[in-house]
Short mmCIF file of C-alpha atoms in Angstrom, two decimals:
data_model
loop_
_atom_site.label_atom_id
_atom_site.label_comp_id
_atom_site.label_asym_id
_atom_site.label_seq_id
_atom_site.Cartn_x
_atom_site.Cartn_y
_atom_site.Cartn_z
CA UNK O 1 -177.97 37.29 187.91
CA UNK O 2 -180.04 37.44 190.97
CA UNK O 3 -178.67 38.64 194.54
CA UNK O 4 -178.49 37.45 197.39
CA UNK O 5 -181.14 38.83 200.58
CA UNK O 6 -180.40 39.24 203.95
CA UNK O 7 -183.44 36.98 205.17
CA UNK O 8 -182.01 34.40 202.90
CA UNK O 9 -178.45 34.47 203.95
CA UNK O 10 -179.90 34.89 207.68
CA UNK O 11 -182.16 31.77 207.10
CA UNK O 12 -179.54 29.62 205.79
CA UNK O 13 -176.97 30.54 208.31
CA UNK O 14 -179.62 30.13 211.38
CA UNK O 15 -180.93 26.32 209.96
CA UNK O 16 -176.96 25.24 209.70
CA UNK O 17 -176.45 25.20 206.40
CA UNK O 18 -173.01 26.77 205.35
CA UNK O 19 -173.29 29.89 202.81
CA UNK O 20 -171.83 29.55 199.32
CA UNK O 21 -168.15 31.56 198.75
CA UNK O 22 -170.29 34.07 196.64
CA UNK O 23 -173.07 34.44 199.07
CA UNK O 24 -170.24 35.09 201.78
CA UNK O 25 -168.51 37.37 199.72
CA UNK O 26 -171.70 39.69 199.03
CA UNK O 27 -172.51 39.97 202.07
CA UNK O 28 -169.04 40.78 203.31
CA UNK O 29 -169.14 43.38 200.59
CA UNK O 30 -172.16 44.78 202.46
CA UNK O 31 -170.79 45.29 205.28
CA UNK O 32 -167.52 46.79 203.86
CA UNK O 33 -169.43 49.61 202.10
CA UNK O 34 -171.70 50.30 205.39
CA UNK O 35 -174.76 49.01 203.37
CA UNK O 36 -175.30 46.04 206.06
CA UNK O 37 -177.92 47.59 209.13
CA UNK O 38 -175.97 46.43 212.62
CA UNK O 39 -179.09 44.33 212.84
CA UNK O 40 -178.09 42.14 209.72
CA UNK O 41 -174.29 41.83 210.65
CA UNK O 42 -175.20 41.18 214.30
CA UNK O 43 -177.71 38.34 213.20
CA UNK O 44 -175.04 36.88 210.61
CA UNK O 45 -172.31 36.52 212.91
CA UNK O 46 -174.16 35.32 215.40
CA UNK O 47 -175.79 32.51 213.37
CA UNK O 48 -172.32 32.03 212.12
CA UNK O 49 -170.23 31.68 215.71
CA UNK O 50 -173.08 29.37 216.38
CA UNK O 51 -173.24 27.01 213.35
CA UNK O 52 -169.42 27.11 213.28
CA UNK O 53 -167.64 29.39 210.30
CA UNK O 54 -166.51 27.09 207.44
CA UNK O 55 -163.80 27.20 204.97
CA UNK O 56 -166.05 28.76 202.23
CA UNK O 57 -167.77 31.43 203.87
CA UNK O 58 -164.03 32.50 205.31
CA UNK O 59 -162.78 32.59 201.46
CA UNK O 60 -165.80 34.76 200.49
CA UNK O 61 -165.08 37.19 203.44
CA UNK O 62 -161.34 37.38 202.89
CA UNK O 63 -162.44 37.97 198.95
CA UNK O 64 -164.85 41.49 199.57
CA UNK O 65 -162.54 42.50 202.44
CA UNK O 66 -159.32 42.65 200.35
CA UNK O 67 -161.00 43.90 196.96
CA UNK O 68 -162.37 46.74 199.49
CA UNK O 69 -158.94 47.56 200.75
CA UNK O 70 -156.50 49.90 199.97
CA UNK O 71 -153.96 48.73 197.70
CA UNK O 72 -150.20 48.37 199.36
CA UNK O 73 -148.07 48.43 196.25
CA UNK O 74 -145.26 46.28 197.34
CA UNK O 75 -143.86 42.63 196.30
CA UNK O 76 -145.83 40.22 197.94
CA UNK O 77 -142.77 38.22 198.27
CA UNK O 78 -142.97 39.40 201.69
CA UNK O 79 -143.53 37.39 205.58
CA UNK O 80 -145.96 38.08 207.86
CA UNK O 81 -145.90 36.56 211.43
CA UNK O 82 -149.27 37.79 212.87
CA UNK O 83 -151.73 36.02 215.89
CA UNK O 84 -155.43 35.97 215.74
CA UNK O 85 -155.30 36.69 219.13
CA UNK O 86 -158.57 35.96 221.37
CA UNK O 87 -155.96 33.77 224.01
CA UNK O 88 -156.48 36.28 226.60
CA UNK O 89 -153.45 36.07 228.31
CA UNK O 90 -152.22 39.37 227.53
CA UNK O 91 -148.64 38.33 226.84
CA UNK O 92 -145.62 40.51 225.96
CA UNK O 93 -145.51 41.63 222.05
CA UNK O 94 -143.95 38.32 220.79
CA UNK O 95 -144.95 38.25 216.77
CA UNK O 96 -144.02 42.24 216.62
CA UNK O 97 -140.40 41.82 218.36
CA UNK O 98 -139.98 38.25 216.11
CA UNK O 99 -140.28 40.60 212.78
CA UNK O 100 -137.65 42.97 213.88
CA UNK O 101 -135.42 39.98 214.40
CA UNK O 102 -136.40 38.65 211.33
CA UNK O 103 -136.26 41.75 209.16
CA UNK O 104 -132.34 42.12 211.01
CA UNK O 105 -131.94 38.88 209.07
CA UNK O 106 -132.65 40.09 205.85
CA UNK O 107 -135.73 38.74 205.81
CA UNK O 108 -138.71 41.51 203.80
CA UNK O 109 -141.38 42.09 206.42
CA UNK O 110 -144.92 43.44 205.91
CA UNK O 111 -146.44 42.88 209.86
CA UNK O 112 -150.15 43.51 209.03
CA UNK O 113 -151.88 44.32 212.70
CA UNK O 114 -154.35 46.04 214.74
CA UNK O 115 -154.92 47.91 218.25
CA UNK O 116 -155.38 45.33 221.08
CA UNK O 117 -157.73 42.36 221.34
CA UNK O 118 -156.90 39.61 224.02
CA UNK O 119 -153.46 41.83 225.74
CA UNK O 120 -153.48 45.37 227.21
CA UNK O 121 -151.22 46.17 224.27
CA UNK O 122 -151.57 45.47 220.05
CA UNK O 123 -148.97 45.75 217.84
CA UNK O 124 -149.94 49.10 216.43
CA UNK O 125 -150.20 50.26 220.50
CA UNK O 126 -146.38 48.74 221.02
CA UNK O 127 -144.90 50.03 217.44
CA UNK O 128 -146.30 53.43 218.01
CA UNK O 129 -144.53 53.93 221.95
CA UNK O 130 -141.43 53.18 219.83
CA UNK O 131 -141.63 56.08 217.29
CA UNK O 132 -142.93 54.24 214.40
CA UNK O 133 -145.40 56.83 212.60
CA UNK O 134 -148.27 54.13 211.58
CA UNK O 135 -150.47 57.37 210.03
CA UNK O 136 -148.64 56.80 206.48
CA UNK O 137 -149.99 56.69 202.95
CA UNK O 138 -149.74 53.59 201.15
CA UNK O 139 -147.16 54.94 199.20
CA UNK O 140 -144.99 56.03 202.36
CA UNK O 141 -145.88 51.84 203.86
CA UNK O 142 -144.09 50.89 200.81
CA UNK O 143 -141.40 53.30 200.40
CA UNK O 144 -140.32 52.29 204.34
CA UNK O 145 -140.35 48.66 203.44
CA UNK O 146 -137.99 49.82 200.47
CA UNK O 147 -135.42 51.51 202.84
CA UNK O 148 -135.90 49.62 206.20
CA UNK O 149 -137.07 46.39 205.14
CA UNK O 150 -139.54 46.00 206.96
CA UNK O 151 -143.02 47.80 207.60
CA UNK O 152 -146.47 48.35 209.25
CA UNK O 153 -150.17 48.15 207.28
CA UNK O 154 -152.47 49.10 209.69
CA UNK O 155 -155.57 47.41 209.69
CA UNK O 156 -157.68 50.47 210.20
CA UNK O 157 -155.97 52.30 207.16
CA UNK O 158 -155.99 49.53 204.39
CA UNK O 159 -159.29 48.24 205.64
CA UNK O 160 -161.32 51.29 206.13
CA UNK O 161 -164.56 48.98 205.94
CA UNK O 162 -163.65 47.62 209.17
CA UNK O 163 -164.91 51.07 210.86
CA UNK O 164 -168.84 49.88 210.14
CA UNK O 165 -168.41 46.56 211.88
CA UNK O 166 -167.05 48.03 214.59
CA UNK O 167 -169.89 48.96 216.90
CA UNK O 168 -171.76 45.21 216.14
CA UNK O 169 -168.19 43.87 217.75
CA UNK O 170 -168.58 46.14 220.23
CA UNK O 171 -171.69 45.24 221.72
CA UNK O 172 -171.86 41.48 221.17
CA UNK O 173 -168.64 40.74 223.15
CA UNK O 174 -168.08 37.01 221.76
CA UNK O 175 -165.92 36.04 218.82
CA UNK O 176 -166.62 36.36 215.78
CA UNK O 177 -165.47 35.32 212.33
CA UNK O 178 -163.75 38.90 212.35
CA UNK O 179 -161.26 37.54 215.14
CA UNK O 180 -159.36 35.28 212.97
CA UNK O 181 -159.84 37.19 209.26
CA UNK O 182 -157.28 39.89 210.43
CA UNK O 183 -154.13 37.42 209.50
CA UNK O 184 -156.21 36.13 206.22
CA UNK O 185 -156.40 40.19 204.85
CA UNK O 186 -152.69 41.31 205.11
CA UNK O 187 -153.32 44.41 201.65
CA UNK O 188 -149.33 42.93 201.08
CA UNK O 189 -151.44 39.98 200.27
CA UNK O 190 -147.82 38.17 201.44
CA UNK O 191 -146.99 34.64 199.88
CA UNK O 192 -144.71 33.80 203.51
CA UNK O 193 -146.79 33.33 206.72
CA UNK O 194 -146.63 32.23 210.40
CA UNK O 195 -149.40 32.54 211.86
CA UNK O 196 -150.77 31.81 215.55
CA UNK O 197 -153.86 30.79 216.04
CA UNK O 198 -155.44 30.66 220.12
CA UNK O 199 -158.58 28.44 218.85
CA UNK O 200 -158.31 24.94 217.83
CA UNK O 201 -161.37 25.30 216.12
CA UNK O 202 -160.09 27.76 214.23
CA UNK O 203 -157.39 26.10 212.74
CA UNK O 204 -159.08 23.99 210.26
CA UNK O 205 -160.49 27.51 208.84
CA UNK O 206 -156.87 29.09 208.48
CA UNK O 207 -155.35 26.53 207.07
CA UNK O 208 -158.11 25.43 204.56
CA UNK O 209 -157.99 29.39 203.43
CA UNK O 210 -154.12 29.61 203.22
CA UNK O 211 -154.54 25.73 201.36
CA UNK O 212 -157.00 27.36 198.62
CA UNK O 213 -154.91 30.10 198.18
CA UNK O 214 -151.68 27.93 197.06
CA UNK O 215 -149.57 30.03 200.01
CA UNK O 216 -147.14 29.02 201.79
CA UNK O 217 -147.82 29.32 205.95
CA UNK O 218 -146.57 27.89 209.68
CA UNK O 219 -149.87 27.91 211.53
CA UNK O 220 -149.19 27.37 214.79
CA UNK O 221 -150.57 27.54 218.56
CA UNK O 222 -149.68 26.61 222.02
CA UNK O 223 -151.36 23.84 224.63
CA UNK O 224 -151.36 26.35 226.51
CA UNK O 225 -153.90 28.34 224.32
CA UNK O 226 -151.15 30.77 223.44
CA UNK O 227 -151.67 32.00 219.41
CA UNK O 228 -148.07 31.77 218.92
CA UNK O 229 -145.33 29.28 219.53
CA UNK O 230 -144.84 28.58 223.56
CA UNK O 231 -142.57 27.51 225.42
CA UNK O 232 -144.39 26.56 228.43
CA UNK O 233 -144.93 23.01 226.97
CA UNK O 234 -145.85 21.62 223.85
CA UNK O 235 -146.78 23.58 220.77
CA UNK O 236 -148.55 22.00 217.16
CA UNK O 237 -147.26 23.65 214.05
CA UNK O 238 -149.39 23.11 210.82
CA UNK O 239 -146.99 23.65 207.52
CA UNK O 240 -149.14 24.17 204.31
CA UNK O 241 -147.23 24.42 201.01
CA UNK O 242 -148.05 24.05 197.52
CA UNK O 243 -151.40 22.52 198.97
CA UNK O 244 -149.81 20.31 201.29
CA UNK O 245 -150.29 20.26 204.60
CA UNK O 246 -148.29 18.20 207.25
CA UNK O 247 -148.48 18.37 211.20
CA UNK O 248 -145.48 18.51 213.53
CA UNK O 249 -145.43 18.66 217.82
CA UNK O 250 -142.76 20.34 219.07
CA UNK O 251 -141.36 21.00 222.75
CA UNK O 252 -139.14 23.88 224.52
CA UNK O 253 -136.53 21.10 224.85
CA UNK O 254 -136.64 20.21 221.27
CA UNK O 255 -134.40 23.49 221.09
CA UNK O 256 -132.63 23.15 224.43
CA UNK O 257 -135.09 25.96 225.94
CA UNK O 258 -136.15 25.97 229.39
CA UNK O 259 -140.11 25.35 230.33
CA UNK O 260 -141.61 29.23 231.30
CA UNK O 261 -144.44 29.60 232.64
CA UNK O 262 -146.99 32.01 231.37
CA UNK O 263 -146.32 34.64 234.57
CA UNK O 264 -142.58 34.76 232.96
CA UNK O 265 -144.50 36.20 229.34
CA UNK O 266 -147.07 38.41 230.38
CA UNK O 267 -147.17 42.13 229.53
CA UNK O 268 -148.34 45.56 230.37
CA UNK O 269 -149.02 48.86 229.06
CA UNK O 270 -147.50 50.24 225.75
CA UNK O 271 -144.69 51.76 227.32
CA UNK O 272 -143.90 48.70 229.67
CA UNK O 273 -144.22 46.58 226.67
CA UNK O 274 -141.83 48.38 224.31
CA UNK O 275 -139.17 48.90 227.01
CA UNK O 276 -139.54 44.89 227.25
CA UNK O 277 -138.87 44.82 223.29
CA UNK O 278 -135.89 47.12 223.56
CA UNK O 279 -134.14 45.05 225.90
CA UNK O 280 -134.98 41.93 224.54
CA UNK O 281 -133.45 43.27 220.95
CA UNK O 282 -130.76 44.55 223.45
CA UNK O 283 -129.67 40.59 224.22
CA UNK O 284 -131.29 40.53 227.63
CA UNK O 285 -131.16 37.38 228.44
CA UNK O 286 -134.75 35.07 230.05
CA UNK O 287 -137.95 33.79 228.99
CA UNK O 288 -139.01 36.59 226.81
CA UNK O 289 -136.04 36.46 224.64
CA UNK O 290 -136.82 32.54 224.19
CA UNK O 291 -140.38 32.35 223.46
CA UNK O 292 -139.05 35.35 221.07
CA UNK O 293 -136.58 34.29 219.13
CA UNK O 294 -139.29 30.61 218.62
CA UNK O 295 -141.37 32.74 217.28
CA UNK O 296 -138.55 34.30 214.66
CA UNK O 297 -137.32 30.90 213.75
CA UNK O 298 -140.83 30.44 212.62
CA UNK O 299 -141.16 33.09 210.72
CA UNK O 300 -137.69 32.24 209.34
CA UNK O 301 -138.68 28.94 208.25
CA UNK O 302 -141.72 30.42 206.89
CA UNK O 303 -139.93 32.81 204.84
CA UNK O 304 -137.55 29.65 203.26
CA UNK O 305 -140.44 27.38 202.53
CA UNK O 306 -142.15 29.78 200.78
CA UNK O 307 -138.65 30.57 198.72
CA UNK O 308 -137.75 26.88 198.19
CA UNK O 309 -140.85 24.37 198.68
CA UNK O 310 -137.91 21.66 198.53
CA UNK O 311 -137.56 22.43 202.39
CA UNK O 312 -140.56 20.96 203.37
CA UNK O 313 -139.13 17.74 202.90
CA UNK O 314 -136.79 18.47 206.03
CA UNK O 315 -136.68 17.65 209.55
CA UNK O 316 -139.05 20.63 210.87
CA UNK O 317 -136.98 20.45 214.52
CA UNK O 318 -133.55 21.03 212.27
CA UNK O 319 -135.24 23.82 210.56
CA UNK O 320 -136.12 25.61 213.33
CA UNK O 321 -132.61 24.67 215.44
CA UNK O 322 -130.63 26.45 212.55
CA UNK O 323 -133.15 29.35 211.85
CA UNK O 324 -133.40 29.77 216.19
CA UNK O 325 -129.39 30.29 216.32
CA UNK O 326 -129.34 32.56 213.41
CA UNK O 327 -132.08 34.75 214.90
CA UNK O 328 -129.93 34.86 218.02
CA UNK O 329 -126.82 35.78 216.39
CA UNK O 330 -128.87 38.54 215.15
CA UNK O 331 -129.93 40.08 218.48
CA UNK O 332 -126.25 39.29 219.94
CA UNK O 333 -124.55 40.98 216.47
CA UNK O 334 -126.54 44.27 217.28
CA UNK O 335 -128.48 44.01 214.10
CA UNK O 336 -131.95 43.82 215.75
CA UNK O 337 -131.30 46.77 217.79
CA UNK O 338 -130.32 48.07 214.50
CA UNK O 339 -133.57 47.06 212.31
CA UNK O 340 -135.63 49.01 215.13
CA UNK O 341 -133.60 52.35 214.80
CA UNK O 342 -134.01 52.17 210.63
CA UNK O 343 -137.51 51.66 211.22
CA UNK O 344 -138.21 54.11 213.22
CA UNK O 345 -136.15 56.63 210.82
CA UNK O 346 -137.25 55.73 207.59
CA UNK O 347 -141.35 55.94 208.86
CA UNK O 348 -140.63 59.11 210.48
CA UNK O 349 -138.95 60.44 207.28
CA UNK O 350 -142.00 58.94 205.61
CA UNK O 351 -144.27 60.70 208.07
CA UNK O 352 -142.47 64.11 207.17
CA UNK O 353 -142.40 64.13 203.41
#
């Protein structure tokens, strides 16, 4: 069996025509083992970004880059609520805070994440200004999800590839297909998902991937550009399950919230941003504990769809009324607060042994 060649994959991707799964997965596994010249990458995901990514070549990507990861030995009956990011807003750390709720709910949580893209602060910038050690073994990831229920895979340490496409990222300064593969490569490899996506052309992509992959996902993103649920106006959630997909529109007032504007979510540094997530788990009361506890309810319903497909065949607004009280209840109850403190202990205790 013959390989593919760079001129051929460049050649193909420059004329338009979409590379096979296989061709996409070689030369993903080219760049994962440093063997692709920055030349090569560049070209590819240039041609790519301007021919427009398709379903196939995202599978064959998502293929090399988890086989070349680090294996996180945990259940993948496991959530995820994770944003592409690229929305450029630079918003408070909405999916990260959501997972602490969630977790407080008994929910498993493996939040797969990365320093900062389109906000001053990533989740692994926010989660490390609150004590949690992100510098752990695979083992130690899963032993924390074991005592804390929830846990951290840092992109950089379960996809050590990552470090050779780096500089090509670096220096083109557009999107690339490498913007929206981060919530596609979770090493939990998690079977619950919610997902926010800033790109409408990018939806299509995600939820053909999570489609092929029989997972269960909320893929969601706001009018306002937002790659999680807003609640300055209207947001479209895509549920896929068992292959299925179905589209819903939903509305602040759908859940008796108020209409923020984006001034009311935006962030700051890594210590201004945690202090936010403290008091928000705290019950402070305002915008950022709304668009918050949408974003848990999401993850909630996520989490239950993925448990019992029977729930798709419910009223999505009803799902997300019931999981949106119980996520408050879980801030007001002091278990949130809670979750963050047996995070932070069990990955420090991690981080010792």
């Amino acid at each position: 069996m013959t390989h593919p060649t760079w001129p051929e994959l460049l050649t193909a991707a420059v004329s338009g025509t979409d590379l096979t799964v296989s061709q996409a997965e070689w030369a993903m596994r080219q760049v994962m083992q440093g063997e692709a010249t920055n030349a090569q990458l560049g070209g590819l995901l240039l041609a790519l970004r301007a021919k427009g990514e398709s379903v196939e070549e995202v599978i064959g990507f998502r293929d090399a880059i988890l086989d070349a990861a680090v294996p996180l030995p945990v259940n993948p009956n496991v959530l995820d609520i994770v944003g592409t990011g690229g929305d450029g807003y630079g918003t408070v750390n909405i999916s990260s805070t959501a997972s602490i709720i969630v977790a407080a709910m008994g929910v498993p949580v493996v939040k797969h994440g990365n320093r900062a893209v389109s906000s001053k602060t990533g989740a692994s910038d926010v989660l490390s200004e609150l004590g949690i050690d992100l510098r752990l073994t695979p083992e130690s990831v899963a032993q924390v999800l074991d005592e804390a229920g929830i846990t951290f895979a840092w992109a950089a340490a379960f996809h050590p590839g990552f470090r050779h496409a780096a500089p090509v990222r670096a220096e083109l300064g557009v999107p690339t297909v490498f913007n929206f593969l981060g919530p596609l490569v979770n090493p939990a490899r998690a079977e619950a998902n919610a997902v926010g996506v800033s790109s409408l052309e990018t939806v299509p992509i995600v939820t053909g991937v999570f489609r092929t992959r029989g997972a269960t996902a909320l893929v969601f993103r706001g009018e306002d550009g937002l790659d999680e649920l807003t609640t300055t106006g209207y947001s479209r959630i895509w549920q896929i399950s068992n292959g299925d997909l179905h589209e819903f529109d939903i509305h602040p007032r759908d859940l008796g919230l108020p209409t923020a504007s984006i001034d009311d979510l935006l962030g700051g540094t890594p210590a201004e941003n945690a202090d936010t997530l403290r008091r928000t788990l705290a019950g402070e009361q305002g915008p950022v504990r709304d668009i918050v506890l949408l974003n848990a309810a999401a993850g909630i319903v996520a989490y239950r769809l993925a448990q019992d497909p029977t729930q798709a065949d419910r009223n999505m607004i009803q799902r997300l009324v019931e999981a949106f009280a119980e996520a408050a209840a879980a801030v007001d109850d002091g278990r949130a607060t809670a979750k963050l403190a047996a995070w932070v202990a069990a990955s420090r205790q991690a981080g010792s042994d």
